[in-house]
Coordinates of C-alpha atoms in Angstrom, one line a residue:
M248 CA -24.2 22.8 21.8
T249 CA -24.8 19.9 24.2
L250 CA -28.3 18.9 25.0
S251 CA -28.7 18.6 28.8
A252 CA -30.9 16.1 30.6
D253 CA -32.6 19.0 32.3
A254 CA -33.6 20.4 29.0
V255 CA -35.4 17.3 27.9
G256 CA -36.7 15.9 31.1
S257 CA -36.6 12.3 32.3
G258 CA -38.0 10.7 29.2
T259 CA -41.6 10.7 30.4
T260 CA -42.2 14.5 30.4
G261 CA -42.3 16.9 27.6
L262 CA -39.4 17.9 25.4
D263 CA -37.9 21.4 25.4
I264 CA -38.3 21.8 21.7
A265 CA -36.3 25.0 21.6
A266 CA -33.3 23.2 23.1
V267 CA -33.8 20.3 20.7
R268 CA -34.0 22.5 17.6
A269 CA -30.8 24.4 18.6
D270 CA -29.0 21.1 18.1
F271 CA -30.1 21.0 14.4
P272 CA -28.4 24.0 12.6
I273 CA -30.2 23.3 9.3
L274 CA -33.5 24.1 10.9
A275 CA -32.5 27.7 11.3
R276 CA -31.9 28.3 7.6
T277 CA -34.3 30.0 5.3
V278 CA -35.6 28.9 1.8
R279 CA -37.5 30.3 -1.1
D280 CA -37.2 34.1 -0.7
D281 CA -36.1 34.0 2.9
K282 CA -38.9 32.0 4.3
P283 CA -38.3 30.0 7.4
L284 CA -37.7 26.3 6.7
V285 CA -40.6 24.1 7.9
Y286 CA -39.1 20.6 7.5
L287 CA -41.9 18.0 7.4
D288 CA -40.1 15.2 5.5
S289 CA -38.4 13.2 8.3
G290 CA -40.1 10.0 7.1
A291 CA -37.8 10.3 4.0
T292 CA -34.7 11.4 5.9
S293 CA -34.2 13.2 9.2
Q294 CA -31.9 16.0 9.9
R295 CA -28.7 15.5 12.0
P296 CA -27.9 17.1 15.3
L297 CA -24.5 18.6 16.1
Q298 CA -23.8 15.7 18.4
V299 CA -23.8 13.2 15.4
L300 CA -21.8 15.5 13.2
D301 CA -19.3 16.1 15.9
A302 CA -19.0 12.3 16.7
E303 CA -18.2 11.5 13.0
R304 CA -15.8 14.4 12.7
E305 CA -14.0 13.5 16.0
F306 CA -13.6 9.9 14.8
L307 CA -12.3 10.8 11.4
T308 CA -9.8 13.4 12.8
T309 CA -8.5 11.4 15.7
R310 CA -9.1 7.6 15.4
N311 CA -9.7 6.8 11.7
A312 CA -8.3 3.4 10.8
A313 CA -9.5 0.0 9.4
V314 CA -11.4 -1.9 12.1
H315 CA -10.7 -5.5 13.1
R316 CA -7.3 -5.1 11.3
G317 CA -3.9 -4.1 12.5
A318 CA -2.1 -4.1 15.8
H319 CA -1.5 -0.3 16.0
Q320 CA -3.2 2.0 18.4
L321 CA -5.4 3.8 15.8
A322 CA -6.8 0.4 14.6
E323 CA -7.5 -0.6 18.2
E324 CA -9.3 2.7 19.0
A325 CA -11.3 2.5 15.7
T326 CA -12.4 -1.0 16.5
D327 CA -13.3 -0.1 20.0
A328 CA -15.4 2.9 18.7
Y329 CA -17.1 0.7 16.1
E330 CA -18.0 -2.1 18.6
A331 CA -19.1 0.4 21.3
A332 CA -21.6 1.9 18.8
R333 CA -22.8 -1.7 18.1
E334 CA -23.3 -2.2 21.8
S335 CA -25.2 1.1 22.2
I336 CA -27.4 0.5 19.2
A337 CA -28.2 -3.1 20.4
G338 CA -29.3 -1.9 23.8
F339 CA -31.5 0.8 22.2
V340 CA -33.6 -1.9 20.4
G341 CA -33.5 -4.7 23.1
A342 CA -30.9 -6.8 21.3
A343 CA -27.5 -8.4 22.2
P344 CA -24.5 -6.9 20.3
D345 CA -24.0 -10.1 18.3
E346 CA -27.6 -9.8 17.0
I347 CA -26.8 -6.5 15.3
V348 CA -25.4 -6.5 11.7
F349 CA -24.4 -3.3 10.0
T350 CA -25.5 -2.8 6.4
K351 CA -25.5 0.2 4.0
N352 CA -29.2 0.8 4.6
A353 CA -32.4 -1.0 5.6
T354 CA -33.1 -2.1 2.0
E355 CA -29.8 -4.0 2.0
A356 CA -30.7 -5.5 5.4
L357 CA -34.0 -6.9 4.1
N358 CA -32.3 -8.1 0.9
L359 CA -29.7 -9.9 3.1
V360 CA -32.6 -11.8 4.7
T361 CA -34.4 -12.7 1.5
Y362 CA -31.3 -13.7 -0.4
T363 CA -29.9 -16.0 2.3
L364 CA -33.3 -17.6 2.9
G365 CA -33.3 -18.5 -0.8
D366 CA -30.0 -20.4 -0.3
D367 CA -30.4 -24.2 0.3
R368 CA -28.0 -23.9 3.2
S369 CA -30.8 -22.1 5.1
A370 CA -32.9 -25.2 5.3
D371 CA -32.4 -25.5 9.1
V372 CA -33.8 -22.0 9.6
L373 CA -36.9 -23.0 7.6
G374 CA -37.8 -26.2 9.4
G375 CA -35.3 -28.6 7.6
R376 CA -36.2 -28.0 4.0
A377 CA -35.1 -25.3 1.6
L378 CA -37.7 -22.8 0.5
G379 CA -39.4 -23.9 -2.7
E380 CA -42.6 -24.8 -4.5
G381 CA -45.5 -25.4 -2.1
D382 CA -44.2 -22.9 0.4
T383 CA -45.7 -19.5 1.0
V384 CA -44.3 -16.1 1.9
V385 CA -46.7 -13.5 3.4
V386 CA -46.4 -9.8 3.3
T387 CA -49.0 -6.9 3.4
E388 CA -50.4 -4.3 1.1
L389 CA -48.9 -1.6 3.3
E390 CA -45.3 -2.4 2.5
H391 CA -42.6 -0.1 1.3
H392 CA -41.1 -1.6 -1.8
A393 CA -38.0 -2.6 0.2
N394 CA -40.2 -5.1 2.1
L395 CA -42.1 -6.3 -0.9
V396 CA -39.8 -6.5 -4.0
P397 CA -37.1 -8.6 -2.3
W398 CA -39.8 -11.1 -1.3
Q399 CA -41.1 -11.2 -4.8
E400 CA -37.6 -12.0 -6.0
L401 CA -37.2 -14.7 -3.4
C402 CA -40.4 -16.3 -4.6
R403 CA -39.4 -16.0 -8.2
R404 CA -36.1 -17.7 -7.5
T405 CA -37.4 -20.5 -5.4
G406 CA -40.9 -21.2 -6.7
A407 CA -42.6 -20.2 -3.5
T408 CA -45.9 -18.4 -3.6
L409 CA -46.3 -14.8 -2.4
K410 CA -49.5 -13.9 -0.6
W411 CA -50.5 -10.8 1.4
Y412 CA -52.8 -9.3 4.0
G413 CA -55.0 -6.6 2.5
V414 CA -55.5 -3.1 4.0
T415 CA -58.6 -1.7 5.6
G416 CA -60.2 0.8 3.3
G417 CA -63.3 2.9 2.7
D418 CA -64.1 6.0 4.7
S419 CA -63.5 4.4 8.1
A420 CA -61.5 6.3 10.6
D421 CA -59.4 3.2 10.8
A422 CA -58.6 2.9 7.1
G423 CA -55.1 2.1 6.1
R424 CA -54.3 -0.6 8.6
I425 CA -53.4 -4.3 8.0
D426 CA -56.7 -6.2 7.6
L427 CA -56.1 -9.2 9.8
D428 CA -59.4 -10.8 8.5
S429 CA -58.2 -10.8 4.8
L430 CA -55.9 -13.8 5.0
D431 CA -55.7 -17.1 7.0
L432 CA -52.3 -18.6 7.5
D433 CA -51.6 -22.3 7.0
E434 CA -48.7 -24.7 7.4
T435 CA -47.3 -23.7 4.0
V436 CA -46.4 -20.3 5.3
K437 CA -42.6 -20.0 6.0
V438 CA -42.2 -16.2 6.5
V439 CA -44.5 -13.4 7.6
A440 CA -43.0 -10.0 6.8
F441 CA -44.6 -6.7 7.6
T442 CA -44.0 -3.0 8.5
H443 CA -44.1 -2.0 12.1
Q444 CA -45.4 1.5 11.2
S445 CA -46.5 2.5 7.7
N446 CA -44.6 5.2 5.9
V447 CA -47.8 6.2 4.2
T448 CA -50.7 5.8 6.5
G449 CA -48.8 5.9 9.8
A450 CA -50.7 2.9 11.0
V451 CA -48.8 0.9 13.7
A452 CA -49.2 -2.8 13.3
D453 CA -50.3 -5.3 15.9
V454 CA -47.0 -7.0 16.1
A455 CA -48.0 -9.3 18.9
E456 CA -51.0 -10.7 17.0
L457 CA -49.2 -11.1 13.7
A458 CA -46.3 -12.8 15.4
R459 CA -48.7 -15.1 17.2
R460 CA -50.3 -16.1 13.9
A461 CA -46.9 -16.7 12.4
R462 CA -45.7 -18.8 15.3
A463 CA -48.9 -20.9 15.2
V464 CA -47.9 -22.2 11.7
G465 CA -44.1 -22.2 12.4
A466 CA -43.2 -19.2 10.3
L467 CA -40.4 -16.7 10.7
V468 CA -41.4 -13.1 11.5
V469 CA -39.6 -10.3 9.7
L470 CA -40.2 -6.6 10.7
D471 CA -39.6 -3.5 8.8
A472 CA -38.9 -1.1 11.7
C473 CA -37.7 1.9 9.7
Q474 CA -40.6 4.2 10.7
S475 CA -40.9 2.9 14.3
V476 CA -37.4 2.8 15.8
P477 CA -36.9 6.6 15.4
H478 CA -40.2 7.6 16.9
M479 CA -41.3 5.2 19.7
P480 CA -39.8 2.7 22.2
V481 CA -39.0 -0.5 20.3
D482 CA -37.7 -3.8 21.9
F483 CA -37.2 -6.5 19.3
A484 CA -36.7 -9.2 22.0
A485 CA -40.0 -8.3 23.7
L486 CA -41.7 -8.2 20.3
D487 CA -40.3 -11.7 19.6
V488 CA -39.5 -11.0 15.9
D489 CA -36.9 -13.1 14.2
F490 CA -35.4 -10.4 12.0
A491 CA -35.9 -6.6 11.8
A492 CA -34.4 -3.8 9.8
F493 CA -34.0 -0.1 10.2
S494 CA -31.9 2.7 8.8
G495 CA -29.6 5.4 10.3
H496 CA -30.6 8.4 8.2
K497 CA -34.2 8.3 9.5
M498 CA -33.2 8.5 13.1
F499 CA -30.9 11.5 13.2
G500 CA -28.0 9.4 12.0
P501 CA -25.8 9.4 8.9
S502 CA -26.7 8.1 5.5
G503 CA -25.0 4.9 4.3
V504 CA -25.6 2.8 7.4
G505 CA -28.5 0.5 8.2
V506 CA -29.1 -2.2 10.7
L507 CA -30.3 -5.8 10.6
Y508 CA -31.4 -7.4 13.8
G509 CA -31.6 -11.1 13.9
K510 CA -31.9 -13.7 16.7
Q511 CA -28.4 -14.9 17.3
A512 CA -29.2 -18.6 16.6
L513 CA -30.8 -17.7 13.3
L514 CA -28.0 -15.5 12.1
N515 CA -25.5 -18.2 12.9
A516 CA -27.5 -20.7 10.9
L517 CA -27.7 -18.5 7.8
P518 CA -25.1 -18.6 5.0
P519 CA -23.3 -15.4 4.1
F520 CA -24.8 -12.7 1.9
L521 CA -21.6 -11.0 0.6
T522 CA -18.2 -12.8 0.7
G523 CA -14.6 -11.6 0.9
G524 CA -12.4 -10.2 3.6
S525 CA -13.4 -9.8 7.3
M526 CA -16.2 -12.4 7.2
I527 CA -14.1 -15.5 6.9
E528 CA -12.8 -18.0 9.5
T529 CA -10.4 -20.0 7.3
V530 CA -9.5 -19.8 3.6
S531 CA -7.8 -22.4 1.4
M532 CA -7.6 -22.6 -2.4
E533 CA -10.3 -25.3 -2.3
M534 CA -12.9 -23.8 0.2
S535 CA -13.6 -21.3 2.9
T536 CA -15.3 -21.4 6.3
Y537 CA -17.1 -18.3 7.7
A538 CA -16.9 -16.3 10.9
P539 CA -19.9 -16.4 13.2
A540 CA -22.4 -13.5 13.1
P541 CA -22.3 -10.6 13.0
Q542 CA -18.9 -10.6 11.3
R543 CA -20.2 -13.2 8.8
F544 CA -22.4 -10.5 7.3
E545 CA -20.0 -7.6 7.3
A546 CA -17.7 -8.4 4.4
G547 CA -15.0 -5.9 3.6
V548 CA -14.2 -2.6 5.3
P549 CA -17.4 -1.3 6.9
M550 CA -18.8 2.2 7.0
T551 CA -17.0 2.9 10.3
S552 CA -17.6 6.6 10.8
Q553 CA -21.2 6.2 9.9
V554 CA -21.6 3.5 12.5
V555 CA -20.0 5.8 15.1
G556 CA -22.4 8.5 14.0
L557 CA -25.4 6.2 14.3
G558 CA -24.2 5.3 17.8
A559 CA -24.2 9.0 18.7
A560 CA -27.7 9.4 17.2
V561 CA -28.9 6.6 19.4
D562 CA -27.3 8.2 22.4
Y563 CA -29.0 11.4 21.5
L564 CA -32.4 9.8 21.2
R565 CA -31.8 7.9 24.5
L566 CA -31.1 11.2 26.2
L567 CA -34.3 12.7 24.8
G568 CA -36.2 9.7 26.0
M569 CA -38.3 7.7 23.5
N570 CA -41.4 8.0 25.6
A571 CA -41.0 11.8 25.5
V572 CA -40.4 11.6 21.7
A573 CA -43.5 9.5 21.1
A574 CA -45.6 11.8 23.3
H575 CA -44.5 14.9 21.5
E576 CA -45.0 13.4 18.1
H577 CA -48.4 12.2 19.2
S578 CA -49.3 15.8 19.9
L579 CA -48.1 16.9 16.4
V580 CA -50.1 14.2 14.7
E581 CA -53.2 15.1 16.7
R582 CA -52.9 18.7 15.7
A583 CA -52.3 17.7 12.0
L584 CA -55.3 15.4 11.9
S585 CA -57.5 18.1 13.4
Q586 CA -56.2 20.9 11.2
L587 CA -56.2 18.9 8.0
G588 CA -59.6 17.4 8.8
E589 CA -61.1 20.9 8.7
I590 CA -59.9 21.6 5.2
G591 CA -62.6 21.0 2.7
G592 CA -61.7 18.8 -0.3
L593 CA -58.8 17.2 1.6
R594 CA -58.8 13.4 2.2
I595 CA -56.4 11.8 4.6
I596 CA -55.1 8.4 3.4
G597 CA -54.9 6.5 6.6
P598 CA -56.4 6.4 10.1
T599 CA -57.9 9.7 11.2
T600 CA -57.5 9.0 14.9
T601 CA -54.3 9.0 16.9
T602 CA -54.7 5.5 18.3
D603 CA -51.9 3.2 17.2
R604 CA -50.7 5.8 14.7
G605 CA -47.4 7.3 13.9
G606 CA -46.2 10.5 12.4
A607 CA -46.7 10.0 8.7
V608 CA -49.8 11.9 7.5
S609 CA -50.6 11.4 3.8
F610 CA -53.3 13.2 2.0
V611 CA -54.8 14.3 -1.3
V612 CA -56.5 17.5 -2.2
D613 CA -59.3 17.7 -4.7
G614 CA -58.4 19.5 -7.9
I615 CA -54.6 19.7 -7.1
H616 CA -52.1 17.1 -8.1
A617 CA -49.8 16.1 -5.3
H618 CA -46.7 17.4 -7.1
D619 CA -48.3 20.7 -7.7
L620 CA -49.3 20.9 -4.1
G621 CA -45.8 20.1 -3.0
Q622 CA -44.4 22.9 -5.2
I623 CA -46.8 25.5 -3.7
L624 CA -45.9 24.3 -0.2
D625 CA -42.2 24.6 -1.1
D626 CA -42.8 28.2 -2.1
E627 CA -44.1 28.7 1.4
G628 CA -41.0 27.1 2.9
V629 CA -42.9 23.9 3.8
A630 CA -40.9 20.8 2.8
I631 CA -43.0 17.6 2.4
R632 CA -42.8 14.4 0.3
V633 CA -45.0 13.9 -2.8
G634 CA -45.4 10.8 -4.9
H635 CA -46.2 7.1 -4.0
H636 CA -43.5 7.0 -1.3
C637 CA -42.2 3.6 -2.6
A638 CA -45.6 2.1 -1.8
W639 CA -47.2 1.9 -5.2
P640 CA -49.6 -1.0 -4.5
L641 CA -50.9 0.8 -1.4
H642 CA -51.7 3.9 -3.5
K643 CA -53.5 1.7 -6.0
R644 CA -55.5 0.2 -3.2
F645 CA -56.8 3.7 -2.3
G646 CA -57.3 4.6 -6.0
V647 CA -54.8 7.5 -6.0
A648 CA -51.7 7.9 -8.1
A649 CA -49.8 10.0 -5.6
T650 CA -50.2 11.6 -2.2
A651 CA -48.7 14.5 -0.3
R652 CA -47.1 13.4 2.9
A653 CA -46.1 15.3 6.0
S654 CA -43.9 13.4 8.5
F655 CA -42.8 14.6 11.8
A656 CA -39.8 14.2 14.2
A657 CA -38.9 15.3 17.7
Y658 CA -37.7 18.7 16.4
N659 CA -41.0 19.8 14.9
T660 CA -43.5 22.2 16.5
L661 CA -47.2 22.8 16.6
D662 CA -46.6 26.1 14.8
E663 CA -45.1 24.1 11.9
V664 CA -48.2 22.0 11.7
D665 CA -50.3 25.2 11.5
A666 CA -48.0 26.4 8.8
L667 CA -48.7 23.2 6.8
A668 CA -52.4 23.8 7.0
A669 CA -52.1 27.4 6.0
A670 CA -50.0 26.5 3.0
I671 CA -52.5 23.9 1.9
R672 CA -55.3 26.5 2.0
K673 CA -53.1 28.9 0.1
A674 CA -52.6 26.3 -2.6
Q675 CA -56.4 25.8 -2.8
N676 CA -56.8 29.5 -3.3
F677 CA -54.0 29.6 -6.0
F678 CA -55.7 26.8 -8.0
G679 CA -59.2 28.1 -7.4
V680 CA -60.5 24.9 -5.7
N681 CA -61.6 26.4 -2.4
A682 CA -64.1 24.0 -0.8

């Protein structure tokens, strides 16, 4: 089935959700004694539309070959498809094609940045001196482990100090945001890394203000955009970040492919992360020189069909219109905050208003462990995430070991939000903890 522009509007009007859902066959299946699937775990991984599945299949059955190698027609067509996807993905996030590096996931993209910044050959990127003792790297308490642990390792290797912005807490309607008053930056700060949109609280960061503070002390800005790129318009050039990472599988694309964005001058100043074939300029027995970015960071045979699939996912989202996607998901979050807010004994972990808030809604229910709640909801056909969502420090900050999380995408409906609330009430009845 092909999604038509008429079905989705111009990108500023509402989505035709029935037409969207028809492109995702998995949403029509049943689970747990023939209950309709209510998939509310897109923050972990999204489902894939037929357009993405068809694009991968078409590539593999008609043009499959090693890219950037060979003079035969298949190799040329494969390379053209790979680079066309790069161009489409770049345009989607306000980048030039040479500023887009393909990785196996966003975690690898962030590790690429941290690893290369720890190399003494990155001195020019860091103001003329390699990262070391006396330098500071700044993160936030909101971070997914993928944007925390690599920075911890970088500081361990180099002797730099890790500091962080805290998170707003208490019973405030604005809890779960980066607390900009919790840390002052100084000239020792070399990197400020933070999430654009929290995968736990849904809070959307004030990128402009954080970037302004980083620039004031000469620091690099690194953005984890995994939870923003699939759900809202994002332009890395307009945001003026130095590096950003996002993943394919969270934005209707395949698993096994992620993206690193980097300003071209910075990418070309960094040493390679992985070495071998494809990323070299010259090789002798004594030494090698390296190709310019992005090829410098794409050693070996890449995940070609996945990149083609991600290009198709971007084309699909572009057709939907990211303003329309954001508006629809805003309505879902608004309904969820309202419905869950009426359930006694339920505490939302994060902002309880929709201002500067994305589609991750995490919560705890008095008297029910998150894993038990997830099991009861699964029995009702409602698929959510339970645990610490790779954000252990944030959960400790809120004094909870685990939360339940519903996360939305363009294919979800208001009826599914209502089903979530009804299933939570049923769990309360089951455990005898009715408020």
